Short mmCIF file of C-alpha atoms in Angstrom, two decimals:
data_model
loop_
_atom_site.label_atom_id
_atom_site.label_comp_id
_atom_site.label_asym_id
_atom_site.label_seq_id
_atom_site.Cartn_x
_atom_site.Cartn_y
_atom_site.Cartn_z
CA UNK A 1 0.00 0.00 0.00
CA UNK A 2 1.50 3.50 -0.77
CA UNK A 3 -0.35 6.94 0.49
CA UNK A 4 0.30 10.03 -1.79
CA UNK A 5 -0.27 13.76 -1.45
CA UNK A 6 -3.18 14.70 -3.95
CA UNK A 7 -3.20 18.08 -5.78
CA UNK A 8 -6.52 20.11 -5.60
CA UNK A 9 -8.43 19.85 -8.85
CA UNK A 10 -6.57 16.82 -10.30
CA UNK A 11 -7.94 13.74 -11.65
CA UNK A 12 -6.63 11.98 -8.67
CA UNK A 13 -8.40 14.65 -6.66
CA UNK A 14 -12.13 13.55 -7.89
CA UNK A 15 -11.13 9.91 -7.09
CA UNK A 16 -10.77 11.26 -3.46
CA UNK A 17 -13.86 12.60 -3.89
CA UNK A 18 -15.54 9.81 -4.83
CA UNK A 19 -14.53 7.66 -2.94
CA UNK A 20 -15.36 9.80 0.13
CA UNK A 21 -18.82 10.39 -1.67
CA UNK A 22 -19.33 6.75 -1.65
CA UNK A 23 -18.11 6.01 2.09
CA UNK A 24 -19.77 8.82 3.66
CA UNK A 25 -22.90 9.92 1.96
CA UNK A 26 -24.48 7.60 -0.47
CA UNK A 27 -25.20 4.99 1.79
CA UNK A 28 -27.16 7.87 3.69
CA UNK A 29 -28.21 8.92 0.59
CA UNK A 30 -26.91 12.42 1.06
CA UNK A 31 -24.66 14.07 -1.42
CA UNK A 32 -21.01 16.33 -0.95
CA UNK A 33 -20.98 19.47 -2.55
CA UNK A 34 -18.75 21.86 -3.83
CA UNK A 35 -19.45 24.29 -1.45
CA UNK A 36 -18.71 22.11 1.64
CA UNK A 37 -15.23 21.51 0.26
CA UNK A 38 -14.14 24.82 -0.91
CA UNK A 39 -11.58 24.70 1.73
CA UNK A 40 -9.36 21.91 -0.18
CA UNK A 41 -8.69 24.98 -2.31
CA UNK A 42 -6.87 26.31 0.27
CA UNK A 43 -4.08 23.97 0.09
CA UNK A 44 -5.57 21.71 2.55
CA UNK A 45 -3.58 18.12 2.57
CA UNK A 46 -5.50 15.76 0.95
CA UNK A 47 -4.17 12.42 1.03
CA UNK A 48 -5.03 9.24 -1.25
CA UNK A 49 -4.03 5.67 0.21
CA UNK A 50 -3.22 3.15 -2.91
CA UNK A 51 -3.59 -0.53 -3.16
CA UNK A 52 -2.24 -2.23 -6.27
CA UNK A 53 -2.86 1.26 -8.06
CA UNK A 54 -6.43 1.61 -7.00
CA UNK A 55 -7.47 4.14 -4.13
CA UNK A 56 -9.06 2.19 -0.93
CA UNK A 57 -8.50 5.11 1.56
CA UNK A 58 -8.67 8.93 1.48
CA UNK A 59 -8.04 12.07 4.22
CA UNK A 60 -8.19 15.50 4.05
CA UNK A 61 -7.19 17.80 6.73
CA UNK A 62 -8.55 21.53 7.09
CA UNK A 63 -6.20 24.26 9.29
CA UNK A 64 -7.98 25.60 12.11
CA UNK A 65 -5.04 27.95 13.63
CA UNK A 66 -1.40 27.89 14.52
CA UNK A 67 -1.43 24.98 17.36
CA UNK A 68 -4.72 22.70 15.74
CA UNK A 69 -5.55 21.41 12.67
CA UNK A 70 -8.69 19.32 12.37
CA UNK A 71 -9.41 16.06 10.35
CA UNK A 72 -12.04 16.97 7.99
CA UNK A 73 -13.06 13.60 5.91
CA UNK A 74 -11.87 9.94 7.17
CA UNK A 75 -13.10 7.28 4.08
CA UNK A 76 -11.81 4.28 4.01
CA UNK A 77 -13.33 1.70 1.49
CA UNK A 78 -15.60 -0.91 2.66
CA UNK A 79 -13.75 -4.02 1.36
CA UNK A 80 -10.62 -2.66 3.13
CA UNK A 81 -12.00 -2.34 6.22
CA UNK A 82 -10.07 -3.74 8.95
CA UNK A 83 -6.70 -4.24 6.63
CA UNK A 84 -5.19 -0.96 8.52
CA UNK A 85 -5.68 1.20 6.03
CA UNK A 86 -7.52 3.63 8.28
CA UNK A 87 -4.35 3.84 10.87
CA UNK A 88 -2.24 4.02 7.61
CA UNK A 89 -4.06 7.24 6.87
CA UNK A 90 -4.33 8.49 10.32
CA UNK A 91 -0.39 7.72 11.01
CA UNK A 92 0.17 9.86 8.09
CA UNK A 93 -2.28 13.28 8.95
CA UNK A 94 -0.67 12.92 12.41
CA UNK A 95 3.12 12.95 11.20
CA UNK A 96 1.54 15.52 8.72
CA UNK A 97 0.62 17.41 11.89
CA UNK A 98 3.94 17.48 13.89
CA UNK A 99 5.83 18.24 10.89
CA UNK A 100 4.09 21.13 11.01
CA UNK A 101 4.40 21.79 14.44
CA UNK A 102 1.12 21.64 14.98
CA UNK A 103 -0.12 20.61 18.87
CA UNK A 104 -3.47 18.84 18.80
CA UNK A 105 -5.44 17.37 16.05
CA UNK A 106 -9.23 17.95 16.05
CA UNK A 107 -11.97 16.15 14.56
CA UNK A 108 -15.58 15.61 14.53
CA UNK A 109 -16.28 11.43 13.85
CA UNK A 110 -19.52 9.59 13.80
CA UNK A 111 -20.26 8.01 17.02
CA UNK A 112 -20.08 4.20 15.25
CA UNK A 113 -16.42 4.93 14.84
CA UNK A 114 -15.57 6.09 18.53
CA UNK A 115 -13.34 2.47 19.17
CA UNK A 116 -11.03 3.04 16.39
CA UNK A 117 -10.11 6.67 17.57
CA UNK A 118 -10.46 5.93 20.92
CA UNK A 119 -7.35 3.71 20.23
CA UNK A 120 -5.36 6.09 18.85
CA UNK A 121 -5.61 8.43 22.28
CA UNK A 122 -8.39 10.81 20.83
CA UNK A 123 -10.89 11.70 23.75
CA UNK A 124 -14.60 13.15 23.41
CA UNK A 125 -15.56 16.54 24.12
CA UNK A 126 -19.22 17.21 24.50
CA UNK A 127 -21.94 15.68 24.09
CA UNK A 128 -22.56 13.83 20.25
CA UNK A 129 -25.19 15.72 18.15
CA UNK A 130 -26.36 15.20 14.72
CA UNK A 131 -24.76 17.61 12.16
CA UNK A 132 -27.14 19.15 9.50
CA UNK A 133 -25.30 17.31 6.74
CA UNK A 134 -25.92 13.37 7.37
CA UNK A 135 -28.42 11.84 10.10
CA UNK A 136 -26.15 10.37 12.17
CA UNK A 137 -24.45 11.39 15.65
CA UNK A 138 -21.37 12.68 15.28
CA UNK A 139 -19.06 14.30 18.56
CA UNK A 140 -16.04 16.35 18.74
CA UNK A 141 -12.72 14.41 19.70
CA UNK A 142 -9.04 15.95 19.92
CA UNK A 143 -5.24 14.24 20.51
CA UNK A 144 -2.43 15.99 22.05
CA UNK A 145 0.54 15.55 19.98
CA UNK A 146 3.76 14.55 21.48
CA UNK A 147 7.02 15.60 19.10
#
C-alpha cells in the first residue's frame, strides 16, 4: 500500500472525492458538494491511500489555527476495512501534523467509529449531536501531539 499527497483539482483529486462520496454519503443517501469543500482549495492536505494502483482510503485535513488542525473527511473503502488502512491514513495526517508543528489534532467522527479513535488516544468533548449534513451522531474528539 502506498499513500500520496493529492493536488486540488486533479484527476486523482475527484477519485478522493468519490470515494469519500461513496463512504460517507451515499449509503445515507446524502450528497457532498462543492461548497462544503471549498476549503481543499486552500491547500488543505489531501491524502489518497493506494492498493495495487487503486485508491481504498482517502483524508483530508482543514487548518484551524497555529497549534490545531482538524481532520475533515476519514473514508476508508468498505472491502478494506479492517486491513489498517484507516491507521495508515491516520499515522500519516498525524506525522503531517507534527511536521508542522502543529499541537493537537481535532476532529468531529460519527459516534459508530468512537473504538477506532479511541485507540489512537483521541478523547470526546461534549456531548454527540447530529450535524445538518448526514443523520447520524457525530461528537467532537481531539489528541495531544507529542514531538
Amino acid at each position: 500500500m502506498e499513500i500520496k499527497y493529492i493536488e486540488y483539482g486533479t484527476k486523482e483529486y475527484e477519485e478522493n472525492v468519490k470515494l469519500r462520496v461513496d463512504v460517507l454519503r451515499r449509503p445515507l443517501n446524502c450528497d457532498m458538494d462543492e461548497e462544503e469543500r471549498a476549503f481543499e482549495k486552500e491547500g488543505a492536505p489531501i491524502v489518497g491511500l493506494y492498493d495495487q494502483g487503486k485508491m481504498v482510503g482517502a483524508g483530508v485535513m482543514g487548518f484551524v489555527d497555529e497549534e490545531q488542525i482538524e481532520i475533515k473527511y476519514m473514508a476508508v473503502s468498505e472491502e478494506m476495512r479492517g486491513k489498517g488502512v484507516g491507521n495508515a491514513i491516520m499515522d500519516e495526517l498525524e506525522d503531517y501534523a507534527r511536521r508542522n508543528h502543529y499541537k493537537k489534532v481535532v476532529l468531529v467522527a460519527r459516534t459508530g467509529v468512537l473504538p477506532f479513535y479511541e485507540k489512537r488516544s483521541y478523547i470526546t468533548l461534549g456531548e454527540a449531536y447530529e450535524p445538518g449534513f448526514v443523520p447520524v451522531m457525530h461528537i467532537r474528539m481531539e489528541k495531544e501531539l507529542k514531538e
